[in-house]
Coordinates of C-alpha atoms in Angstrom, one line a residue:
Chain A
M1 CA -0.1 0.0 0.1
K2 CA 1.4 3.3 -0.9
V3 CA 0.3 6.9 -0.4
E4 CA 1.9 9.9 -2.3
L5 CA 2.1 13.5 -1.1
Y6 CA 2.6 16.1 -3.5
G7 CA 3.5 19.8 -2.6
L8 CA 2.0 22.4 -4.7
R9 CA 3.8 25.7 -5.2
L10 CA 1.5 28.6 -5.8
P11 CA 2.3 32.2 -6.9
E12 CA 1.5 34.9 -4.0
V13 CA -2.2 34.7 -3.4
R14 CA -4.1 38.0 -3.4
P15 CA -7.7 39.1 -2.4
R16 CA -10.2 37.8 -5.1
D17 CA -7.7 35.4 -6.6
N18 CA -9.4 32.1 -8.0
L19 CA -7.9 29.7 -5.5
A20 CA -9.4 26.5 -7.0
K21 CA -7.9 27.4 -10.4
M22 CA -4.3 28.3 -9.0
V23 CA -4.4 24.9 -7.4
A24 CA -5.5 22.9 -10.5
D25 CA -2.9 24.8 -12.5
A26 CA -0.2 23.9 -9.9
A27 CA -1.4 20.4 -9.8
S28 CA -1.0 20.1 -13.5
K29 CA 2.6 21.3 -13.4
E30 CA 3.6 19.2 -10.2
A31 CA 1.1 16.2 -9.8
G32 CA 0.3 15.4 -13.3
G33 CA -3.0 17.1 -12.8
I34 CA -5.8 16.2 -10.2
K35 CA -7.1 12.9 -10.3
D36 CA -10.3 11.3 -8.9
G37 CA -10.0 10.4 -5.3
D38 CA -7.4 12.8 -4.5
V39 CA -7.4 14.7 -1.2
L40 CA -6.5 18.3 -1.6
V41 CA -5.2 19.9 1.4
I42 CA -5.1 23.7 1.7
T43 CA -3.8 26.0 4.5
S44 CA -6.3 28.3 6.0
K45 CA -3.9 31.0 5.6
V46 CA -4.1 30.9 1.9
V47 CA -7.8 30.8 2.0
S48 CA -7.8 33.9 4.2
K49 CA -5.5 35.7 1.6
A50 CA -7.8 34.6 -1.3
Y51 CA -10.9 35.7 0.4
G52 CA -9.4 39.0 1.8
F53 CA -9.7 38.0 5.5
L54 CA -7.0 40.4 6.6
I55 CA -7.2 43.0 9.5
R56 CA -5.2 46.3 9.8
L57 CA -4.7 46.7 13.6
D58 CA -4.6 50.6 13.2
D59 CA -8.3 50.4 12.2
V60 CA -9.2 48.4 15.3
K61 CA -10.6 50.5 18.3
P62 CA -9.8 48.7 21.6
S63 CA -12.8 48.3 24.1
K64 CA -12.4 48.8 27.9
R65 CA -12.1 45.1 28.2
A66 CA -9.3 44.8 25.7
L67 CA -7.5 47.7 27.4
R68 CA -7.8 46.1 30.9
I69 CA -6.4 42.8 29.4
A70 CA -3.7 44.5 27.6
G71 CA -2.9 46.6 30.9
K72 CA -2.3 43.1 32.7
T73 CA -0.5 41.1 29.8
G74 CA 1.5 43.9 28.3
G75 CA 0.1 42.9 24.9
D76 CA -1.1 45.3 22.1
P77 CA -4.7 46.4 22.9
C78 CA -5.6 46.6 19.2
F79 CA -4.5 43.0 18.7
I80 CA -6.3 41.9 21.9
Q81 CA -9.4 43.6 20.6
A82 CA -9.1 41.7 17.3
V83 CA -8.9 38.5 19.1
L84 CA -12.0 39.3 21.1
D85 CA -13.8 40.3 17.9
N86 CA -13.1 37.1 16.4
S87 CA -13.9 34.9 19.5
D88 CA -17.0 33.6 21.2
E89 CA -15.5 33.2 24.6
V90 CA -12.0 33.2 26.2
L91 CA -11.4 29.8 27.8
F92 CA -8.1 30.5 29.5
I93 CA -4.9 32.2 29.4
L94 CA -1.6 30.7 28.5
P95 CA 1.4 32.7 30.0
F96 CA 3.8 31.9 27.2
A97 CA 6.5 34.4 28.4
K98 CA 6.1 33.1 32.1
L99 CA 6.5 29.5 31.0
V100 CA 9.6 30.4 29.0
E101 CA 11.0 32.1 32.0
K102 CA 10.1 29.2 34.2
D103 CA 11.9 26.8 31.7
V104 CA 8.6 24.7 31.1
I105 CA 8.8 26.0 27.5
R106 CA 12.5 25.6 26.5
I107 CA 12.9 28.1 23.7
E108 CA 16.4 27.3 23.1
R109 CA 15.4 23.9 21.7
M110 CA 12.9 25.4 19.3
S111 CA 14.9 28.2 17.8
R112 CA 18.4 28.9 16.1
N113 CA 17.7 32.9 16.4
I114 CA 17.4 33.3 20.2
A115 CA 17.3 37.0 19.9
G116 CA 14.5 36.9 17.4
A117 CA 12.6 34.3 19.5
Y118 CA 12.7 36.6 22.5
E119 CA 11.6 39.6 20.4
A120 CA 8.6 37.6 19.2
I121 CA 7.7 36.4 22.8
K122 CA 7.9 40.1 24.0
R123 CA 5.2 40.9 21.4
I124 CA 3.0 38.1 22.5
P125 CA 3.8 37.3 26.1
Y126 CA 0.4 35.9 26.9
I127 CA -1.9 33.8 24.5
L128 CA -5.8 33.8 24.8
I129 CA -7.1 30.5 24.3
V130 CA -10.3 31.0 22.8
R131 CA -13.6 29.2 21.6
R132 CA -14.7 30.2 18.1
G133 CA -17.9 28.4 17.3
G134 CA -17.1 24.7 18.2
Q135 CA -13.3 25.0 17.7
I136 CA -10.5 26.0 20.1
Y137 CA -8.0 28.5 18.8
S138 CA -5.0 30.4 20.3
D139 CA -5.5 34.2 19.8
A140 CA -8.5 33.3 17.5
G141 CA -6.2 32.0 14.9
L142 CA -4.8 35.5 14.1
D143 CA -1.5 35.3 12.4
F144 CA 1.2 38.1 11.9
S145 CA 3.7 36.0 9.9
N146 CA 4.5 36.9 6.3
H147 CA 2.1 40.0 6.5
P148 CA 3.3 43.6 6.5
E149 CA 3.8 45.2 10.0
G150 CA 0.4 45.7 11.6
V151 CA -1.5 43.4 9.4
V152 CA -3.0 40.0 10.5
S153 CA -4.9 37.3 8.7
V154 CA -7.9 35.8 10.3
P155 CA -9.1 32.2 9.3
P156 CA -12.5 32.0 7.7
E157 CA -15.3 31.3 10.2
N158 CA -16.9 28.2 8.7
M159 CA -14.3 26.4 7.0
D160 CA -16.4 23.5 6.0
E161 CA -18.2 25.9 3.6
Y162 CA -15.0 27.0 2.0
A163 CA -13.9 23.3 1.7
R164 CA -17.3 22.4 -0.1
E165 CA -16.9 25.5 -2.4
I166 CA -13.3 24.7 -3.4
R167 CA -14.2 21.1 -4.0
R168 CA -17.3 22.0 -6.2
R169 CA -15.1 24.4 -8.2
I170 CA -12.4 21.7 -8.6
L171 CA -15.1 19.4 -10.1
E172 CA -16.2 22.3 -12.3
L173 CA -12.8 23.0 -13.6
T174 CA -11.4 19.7 -13.9
G175 CA -14.1 17.2 -13.7
R176 CA -12.4 15.4 -11.1
K177 CA -14.0 14.2 -7.7
V178 CA -11.8 14.9 -4.8
A179 CA -12.1 15.5 -1.0
V180 CA -10.9 18.8 0.4
I181 CA -9.4 19.6 3.9
I182 CA -8.6 23.1 5.1
T183 CA -5.7 23.2 7.8
D184 CA -4.4 25.3 10.4
T185 CA -1.4 25.3 12.7
E186 CA -1.6 25.2 16.3
M187 CA 1.3 25.4 18.9
W188 CA 1.6 22.9 21.9
I189 CA 3.5 23.7 25.1
S190 CA 6.9 22.4 24.6
F191 CA 6.0 20.0 22.1
G192 CA 6.0 22.3 18.9
S193 CA 3.1 22.6 16.6
L194 CA 0.8 20.4 14.6
D195 CA -1.6 21.0 11.8
F196 CA -5.4 20.3 12.3
A197 CA -8.1 20.1 10.0
R198 CA -10.4 23.1 10.5
G199 CA -12.8 22.3 7.6
S200 CA -13.5 19.5 5.2
S201 CA -15.6 18.3 2.5
G202 CA -16.3 15.0 0.8
I203 CA -14.2 12.6 3.4
E204 CA -15.3 10.6 6.5
V205 CA -13.5 12.7 9.3
I206 CA -13.3 10.1 12.0
H207 CA -12.9 6.1 11.4
K208 CA -16.0 4.6 12.7
G209 CA -14.5 1.5 14.3
F210 CA -15.3 1.8 18.0
G211 CA -16.6 -1.4 19.1
N212 CA -15.5 -3.4 16.2
L213 CA -14.6 -7.0 17.0
D214 CA -10.7 -7.5 17.1
L215 CA -8.8 -10.7 15.9
Y216 CA -10.0 -12.5 19.2
G217 CA -13.6 -11.3 18.9
K218 CA -13.5 -8.7 21.6
P219 CA -15.1 -5.3 20.9
K220 CA -12.5 -2.7 20.4
F221 CA -11.9 0.4 22.7
G222 CA -10.6 2.7 20.0
G223 CA -10.6 2.3 16.2
V224 CA -11.5 6.0 15.9
D225 CA -8.6 7.5 13.8
C226 CA -9.1 11.1 13.1
I227 CA -8.4 10.7 9.4
A228 CA -8.8 14.5 8.7
H229 CA -6.2 15.6 11.3
E230 CA -3.8 12.8 10.3
I231 CA -4.0 14.1 6.6
A232 CA -3.4 17.7 8.0
C233 CA -0.4 16.5 9.9
A234 CA 0.9 14.7 6.8
S235 CA 0.5 17.6 4.7
A236 CA 2.2 19.8 7.3
L237 CA 5.5 17.9 6.3
L238 CA 5.2 19.9 3.0
T239 CA 3.5 23.1 3.9
G240 CA 5.5 23.6 6.9
Q241 CA 8.6 24.3 5.0
T242 CA 7.7 28.1 4.7
D243 CA 10.5 28.9 2.6
E244 CA 9.3 26.6 -0.2
G245 CA 6.0 28.6 -0.7
I246 CA 3.8 25.3 -0.6
P247 CA 0.3 26.3 0.8
A248 CA -1.5 23.1 -0.8
V249 CA -0.8 19.5 -1.0
I250 CA -2.3 16.6 -3.0
V251 CA -2.7 13.3 -1.0
R252 CA -2.9 10.6 -3.6
G253 CA -3.5 6.8 -3.1
Y254 CA -5.2 6.9 0.3
K255 CA -8.5 5.2 0.2
Y256 CA -10.8 7.4 2.3
V257 CA -14.4 6.9 2.8
E258 CA -16.5 9.3 0.9
S259 CA -18.8 11.1 3.0
E260 CA -20.8 14.3 3.3
E261 CA -20.0 14.7 7.1
S262 CA -17.5 17.4 7.9
I263 CA -15.3 18.9 10.8
S264 CA -18.3 20.8 12.2
D265 CA -20.2 17.6 12.9
Y266 CA -17.6 16.7 15.6
Q267 CA -17.5 20.2 17.3
L268 CA -18.2 20.5 21.0
S269 CA -20.4 23.5 22.1
G270 CA -19.0 25.8 24.7
N271 CA -21.2 24.2 27.3
A272 CA -20.1 20.6 26.3
M273 CA -16.5 21.8 26.8
K274 CA -17.2 23.1 30.2
L275 CA -19.1 20.0 31.2
A276 CA -16.1 17.9 30.2
V277 CA -13.7 19.9 32.3
K278 CA -16.3 19.8 35.2
E279 CA -16.7 15.9 34.9
I280 CA -13.0 15.3 34.8
I281 CA -12.5 17.5 38.0
K282 CA -15.4 15.8 39.8
S283 CA -14.2 12.3 38.9
S284 CA -10.7 12.9 39.9
I285 CA -11.7 14.4 43.2
N286 CA -14.0 11.5 43.8
I287 CA -11.5 8.8 42.7
L288 CA -8.2 10.2 43.8
G289 CA -9.4 12.3 46.7
F290 CA -9.4 16.1 47.5
K291 CA -5.6 16.0 47.9
W292 CA -5.6 15.6 43.9
L293 CA -7.1 19.3 43.6
F294 CA -4.5 20.8 45.9
K295 CA -1.6 19.3 44.0
F296 CA -2.0 22.0 41.4
F297 CA -2.1 24.8 44.1
I298 CA 0.4 23.7 46.5
R299 CA 4.1 22.9 45.6
Chain B
M1 CA 8.3 18.3 -3.9
K2 CA 6.9 14.7 -3.2
V3 CA 6.9 12.4 -0.2
E4 CA 5.9 8.7 -0.4
L5 CA 4.6 6.7 2.2
Y6 CA 4.9 2.7 1.9
G7 CA 2.9 0.5 4.3
L8 CA 5.0 -2.6 5.2
R9 CA 2.8 -5.8 6.0
L10 CA 4.7 -8.0 8.5
P11 CA 3.9 -11.6 9.5
E12 CA 2.4 -12.0 13.0
V13 CA 5.2 -10.8 15.3
R14 CA 6.1 -12.8 18.4
P15 CA 8.4 -12.5 21.4
R16 CA 12.1 -12.6 20.3
D17 CA 11.4 -12.1 16.6
N18 CA 14.0 -10.0 14.9
L19 CA 11.8 -7.1 14.0
A20 CA 14.6 -5.1 12.2
K21 CA 15.0 -8.0 9.8
M22 CA 11.3 -8.6 9.4
V23 CA 10.9 -4.8 8.5
A24 CA 13.9 -5.0 6.0
D25 CA 12.4 -8.1 4.3
A26 CA 9.0 -6.4 4.0
A27 CA 10.7 -3.3 2.6
S28 CA 12.5 -5.4 -0.2
K29 CA 9.0 -6.7 -1.2
E30 CA 7.0 -3.6 -0.8
A31 CA 9.2 -0.6 -1.1
G32 CA 12.3 -1.6 -3.4
G33 CA 14.2 -2.2 -0.3
I34 CA 15.3 0.4 2.2
K35 CA 17.0 3.5 1.1
D36 CA 19.5 6.2 2.6
G37 CA 17.2 8.9 4.0
D38 CA 14.1 6.9 4.6
V39 CA 12.2 7.5 7.8
L40 CA 11.1 4.1 9.4
V41 CA 8.1 4.3 11.3
I42 CA 7.0 1.4 13.7
T43 CA 4.1 1.2 15.9
S44 CA 5.0 0.5 19.7
K45 CA 2.6 -2.3 19.7
V46 CA 4.6 -4.3 17.4
V47 CA 7.8 -3.4 19.4
S48 CA 6.1 -4.7 22.4
K49 CA 5.3 -7.9 20.8
A50 CA 8.8 -8.4 19.6
Y51 CA 10.2 -7.8 23.0
G52 CA 7.6 -9.6 24.9
F53 CA 6.1 -6.9 26.9
L54 CA 2.8 -8.6 27.4
I55 CA 0.8 -8.9 30.9
R56 CA -1.4 -11.7 31.9
L57 CA -4.0 -9.9 34.2
D58 CA -4.6 -13.1 36.1
D59 CA -1.0 -12.9 37.3
V60 CA -1.3 -9.4 38.7
K61 CA -2.1 -9.1 42.6
P62 CA -4.2 -5.8 43.1
S63 CA -3.0 -3.6 45.9
K64 CA -5.3 -1.8 48.3
R65 CA -5.2 1.4 46.2
A66 CA -6.2 -0.4 43.0
L67 CA -9.0 -2.2 44.9
R68 CA -10.3 1.2 46.1
I69 CA -10.1 2.8 42.7
A70 CA -11.8 -0.1 41.1
G71 CA -14.5 0.1 43.8
K72 CA -15.2 3.5 42.6
T73 CA -14.8 3.2 38.9
G74 CA -16.3 -0.3 38.5
G75 CA -13.2 -1.3 36.7
D76 CA -11.1 -4.6 36.8
P77 CA -8.7 -4.2 39.9
C78 CA -6.0 -6.4 38.0
F79 CA -6.1 -4.0 35.0
I80 CA -5.9 -0.9 37.3
Q81 CA -3.1 -2.4 39.3
A82 CA -1.4 -3.0 36.0
V83 CA -1.9 0.6 35.1
L84 CA -0.5 1.8 38.4
D85 CA 2.7 -0.4 38.0
N86 CA 3.4 1.1 34.6
S87 CA 2.9 4.7 35.9
D88 CA 4.8 7.2 37.8
E89 CA 1.8 9.3 38.8
V90 CA -2.0 9.5 38.0
L91 CA -2.6 13.0 36.6
F92 CA -6.4 12.9 36.3
I93 CA -9.4 10.6 35.7
L94 CA -11.3 10.8 32.4
P95 CA -14.7 9.5 33.0
F96 CA -15.3 8.0 29.6
A97 CA -18.7 6.4 30.2
K98 CA -20.1 9.4 32.1
L99 CA -19.0 11.7 29.0
V100 CA -20.8 9.3 26.6
E101 CA -23.9 9.4 28.8
K102 CA -23.8 13.2 28.8
D103 CA -23.4 13.3 25.0
V104 CA -20.0 15.1 25.3
I105 CA -18.5 12.1 23.6
R106 CA -20.9 11.1 20.8
I107 CA -20.2 7.4 20.4
E108 CA -22.6 7.0 17.5
R109 CA -20.4 9.1 15.4
M110 CA -17.5 6.8 16.1
S111 CA -19.1 3.5 15.7
R112 CA -20.9 1.1 13.3
N113 CA -21.4 -1.5 15.9
I114 CA -23.0 0.5 18.8
A115 CA -23.7 -2.8 21.0
G116 CA -20.0 -3.4 20.8
A117 CA -19.1 0.0 21.5
Y118 CA -21.1 0.0 24.7
E119 CA -19.5 -3.4 25.6
A120 CA -16.1 -2.0 25.3
I121 CA -17.1 1.1 27.4
K122 CA -18.5 -1.0 30.1
R123 CA -15.0 -2.7 30.4
I124 CA -13.4 0.7 30.6
P125 CA -15.7 3.2 32.0
Y126 CA -13.0 5.4 33.5
I127 CA -9.5 6.0 31.9
L128 CA -6.6 6.9 34.2
I129 CA -4.6 9.6 32.6
V130 CA -1.0 9.0 33.9
R131 CA 2.6 10.2 33.6
R132 CA 5.1 7.6 32.6
G133 CA 8.4 9.2 32.7
G134 CA 8.2 12.4 31.0
Q135 CA 5.1 11.3 28.8
I136 CA 1.5 11.3 29.2
Y137 CA -0.6 8.1 28.5
S138 CA -4.1 6.9 28.9
D139 CA -4.2 3.8 31.1
A140 CA -0.5 3.7 30.7
G141 CA -0.8 2.7 27.1
L142 CA -1.9 -0.7 28.1
D143 CA -3.7 -2.2 25.1
F144 CA -6.2 -5.2 25.0
S145 CA -6.9 -5.2 21.3
N146 CA -5.7 -8.1 19.2
H147 CA -4.4 -9.9 22.2
P148 CA -6.3 -13.1 23.7
E149 CA -8.7 -12.4 26.5
G150 CA -7.1 -11.3 29.9
V151 CA -3.6 -10.3 28.0
V152 CA -2.5 -6.6 27.5
S153 CA 0.5 -5.2 25.7
V154 CA 2.7 -2.6 27.5
P155 CA 4.6 0.0 25.5
P156 CA 8.3 -0.2 26.0
E157 CA 9.5 2.3 28.7
N158 CA 12.4 4.2 27.0
M159 CA 11.2 4.0 23.3
D160 CA 14.3 6.2 22.2
E161 CA 16.5 3.4 23.0
Y162 CA 14.5 0.9 21.0
A163 CA 14.5 3.3 18.1
R164 CA 18.1 3.6 18.3
E165 CA 18.5 -0.1 18.5
I166 CA 16.4 -0.6 15.3
R167 CA 18.2 2.1 13.4
R168 CA 21.5 0.4 14.2
R169 CA 20.3 -2.9 13.2
I170 CA 18.9 -1.5 9.9
L171 CA 22.3 -0.1 9.1
E172 CA 24.0 -3.3 9.9
L173 CA 21.7 -5.6 7.9
T174 CA 21.2 -3.2 4.8
G175 CA 24.1 -0.7 5.0
R176 CA 21.2 2.1 4.8
K177 CA 21.2 5.1 7.0
V178 CA 17.6 5.7 8.1
A179 CA 15.8 7.7 11.0
V180 CA 13.5 5.5 13.1
I181 CA 10.3 6.7 14.8
I182 CA 8.2 4.6 17.1
T183 CA 4.5 5.6 17.6
D184 CA 1.6 5.3 19.7
T185 CA -2.1 5.7 19.4
E186 CA -3.8 8.3 21.8
M187 CA -7.6 9.0 22.0
W188 CA -8.9 12.5 22.2
I189 CA -12.3 13.4 23.6
S190 CA -15.0 13.5 20.8
F191 CA -12.1 14.1 18.2
G192 CA -11.0 10.5 17.5
S193 CA -7.5 9.5 18.0
L194 CA -4.1 10.5 16.6
D195 CA -0.7 8.8 16.6
F196 CA 2.1 10.3 18.3
A197 CA 6.0 9.8 18.3
R198 CA 7.0 8.1 21.5
G199 CA 10.7 7.4 20.7
S200 CA 12.9 8.4 17.9
S201 CA 16.5 8.4 16.6
G202 CA 18.3 10.2 13.9
I203 CA 15.9 12.9 13.1
E204 CA 15.4 16.4 14.4
V205 CA 12.1 16.1 16.4
I206 CA 11.0 19.8 16.2
H207 CA 11.8 22.3 13.6
K208 CA 13.8 25.0 15.3
G209 CA 12.2 28.1 13.4
F210 CA 11.0 30.1 16.4
G211 CA 12.2 33.8 15.8
N212 CA 13.4 33.4 12.4
L213 CA 12.6 36.2 10.3
D214 CA 9.5 36.2 7.9
L215 CA 9.1 37.7 4.4
Y216 CA 8.9 41.2 6.1
G217 CA 11.9 40.9 8.4
K218 CA 9.7 40.2 11.5
P219 CA 10.8 37.3 13.9
K220 CA 8.3 34.5 13.8
F221 CA 6.2 33.2 16.7
G222 CA 6.1 29.6 15.7
G223 CA 8.0 27.8 13.0
V224 CA 8.3 24.9 15.5
D225 CA 6.7 22.0 13.5
C226 CA 6.7 18.9 15.4
I227 CA 8.1 16.8 12.7
A228 CA 8.1 13.6 14.6
H229 CA 4.4 13.7 15.4
E230 CA 3.7 14.9 12.1
I231 CA 5.3 11.7 10.6
A232 CA 3.5 9.7 13.1
C233 CA 0.2 10.9 12.0
A234 CA 1.0 10.7 8.3
S235 CA 2.0 6.9 9.0
A236 CA -1.2 6.3 11.0
L237 CA -3.0 6.7 7.6
L238 CA -1.5 3.3 6.7
T239 CA -1.1 1.6 10.1
G240 CA -4.5 2.5 11.2
Q241 CA -6.2 0.3 8.9
T242 CA -6.0 -2.7 11.3
D243 CA -7.5 -5.0 8.7
E244 CA -4.3 -4.6 6.6
G245 CA -2.0 -5.8 9.2
I246 CA 0.5 -2.9 8.4
P247 CA 2.5 -2.1 11.7
A248 CA 5.4 -0.2 9.9
V249 CA 5.6 2.5 7.3
I250 CA 8.5 3.9 5.2
V251 CA 8.5 7.7 4.6
R252 CA 10.6 8.3 1.6
G253 CA 11.5 11.8 -0.1
Y254 CA 11.1 13.9 3.1
K255 CA 14.2 15.9 3.7
Y256 CA 14.5 15.7 7.5
V257 CA 17.3 17.3 9.6
E258 CA 19.7 14.5 10.7
S259 CA 20.1 14.8 14.4
E260 CA 21.1 12.7 17.5
E261 CA 18.2 14.5 19.4
S262 CA 15.2 12.3 20.3
I263 CA 11.8 12.6 21.9
S264 CA 13.0 12.3 25.5
D265 CA 14.8 15.8 25.0
Y266 CA 11.4 17.3 24.8
Q267 CA 9.6 15.7 27.7
L268 CA 8.5 17.5 30.6
S269 CA 9.0 16.3 34.4
G270 CA 6.1 15.9 36.4
N271 CA 6.9 19.2 38.2
A272 CA 7.1 21.2 35.1
M273 CA 3.6 19.7 34.0
K274 CA 2.2 20.7 37.3
L275 CA 4.0 24.1 37.0
A276 CA 2.3 24.8 33.7
V277 CA -1.1 24.0 35.0
K278 CA -0.6 26.3 38.0
E279 CA 0.7 29.1 35.8
I280 CA -2.2 28.9 33.5
I281 CA -4.6 29.0 36.4
K282 CA -3.0 31.9 38.1
S283 CA -2.6 33.8 34.8
S284 CA -6.4 33.1 34.0
I285 CA -7.5 34.2 37.5
N286 CA -5.3 37.2 37.4
I287 CA -6.4 38.4 34.0
L288 CA -10.0 37.1 33.7
G289 CA -11.0 37.6 37.2
F290 CA -12.1 35.0 39.9
K291 CA -15.4 34.4 38.0
W292 CA -13.3 32.5 35.4
L293 CA -12.5 29.8 38.0
F294 CA -16.2 29.4 39.1
K295 CA -17.3 28.9 35.4
F296 CA -16.1 25.3 35.7
F297 CA -17.9 24.7 39.0
I298 CA -21.1 26.5 38.5
R299 CA -23.4 25.8 35.7

């Protein structure tokens, strides 16, 4: 069994560009065209560029709340306002600079330009982890990099719709039936970043193998590979190489299950997220005792 | 740019089998042999099988603590003891059955065998999320599936060492210089499962791009792709198809950075994990107010 990943170089993408056509053209050059059964993976950043989802921070007027948060975090009030404008709820605060200071995040293992790293951290000392619809984002997914000073890109809000739209256009342009996944990069404390599927169309998102019988006839606890995220991570091997200018990847030879389900079918509501945290805390106290709770407050 | 993934079918692996040789033989059949610069990905499960890391639960004598936890969770005391034996610390409890009952985990979206799914959940109603060395595991990584009733496999403790050993043997057998990654599947609430790199040898684990200058000369916040996990997820597209019997994958054409760093270089100590949680709670209360804390306790 063999799966192939083709990185697609695109010219600089600008607002109102025809992204589907640019991808189809690149596929002709670099992957022998688009074929039936391909999975087309596109970074959310390039979708934001094509649809013009860019914010000039100078145009943002910070609210009292943004000013108060900025006063405590030392961040830019306009940027914080832009994060709040693009969030439904702030879930918690990740004190990035503090975790670097305390050596939990070991920045020297993630950087060959330590001075630049500290400059970047000074600009974003705290990260707001927010809920946006049913998805979790750091700083609402706003992204400074490779934009002029003072400009950030915003991920599109319902990425399933954009995935569906691009899939439809690819069919019109090429006559080929593909699945489309739109991805976004999220950073992890101390473990680097991974790419996640934020929108999809035409592919079963999660393998439905929970409870299937194993070789010994026992029902399986598991068997629920998140295919969409796995494809996002596979593609990140190519799109992550920013110097190469590869914002799209064709995954060929992977036999996915065709489906009209999409990423939003697996999203948790804000209440469900809070309920999950509550139930975890309740069970942990109940089973491990109250001393479990204190472990996080007392050294 | 093109990357190829070759799934390697292996015969049933048994204790004391020569795993490196089995992989090299399979590569000859299915990938034109092993080549310089290949990344060889192997599931921890097949490593456990080859090295005989299997537990018969009948042989395990539950301690008072395991009996107490089992009394509260309804789980099997012998299994819980085996989890405790293979953990350094219980971090928290994930009440899986409860989250299914409360519709946070929507099991019907992950299963085509609902009766089997509920039987599997009845067997494991609560999951112990534990620290094992510097890594986090659910139920210490113990795995029932595709073993006879009452037998579980245990992931090897220092997987970097096994990765190094397999890499060395591949070099001896074939004369080829490869990198090796050992992977393990971990489940996520409601989002299915992903594969993670638990051990590695010969490859830079995380891209060191934090603080690099972007196209506009601004230092980048990010640029830290976790290459090892991305490769693990890419390979899961092939190994996840359990019916195919593919426990190893060759990733070819990906230009990784050769390095003697490994997964354990990025592990957090137990204290660092707790410190991170504490600092997140402190910052969230400080910046969002005490009402933030109550949100999780009051509906």
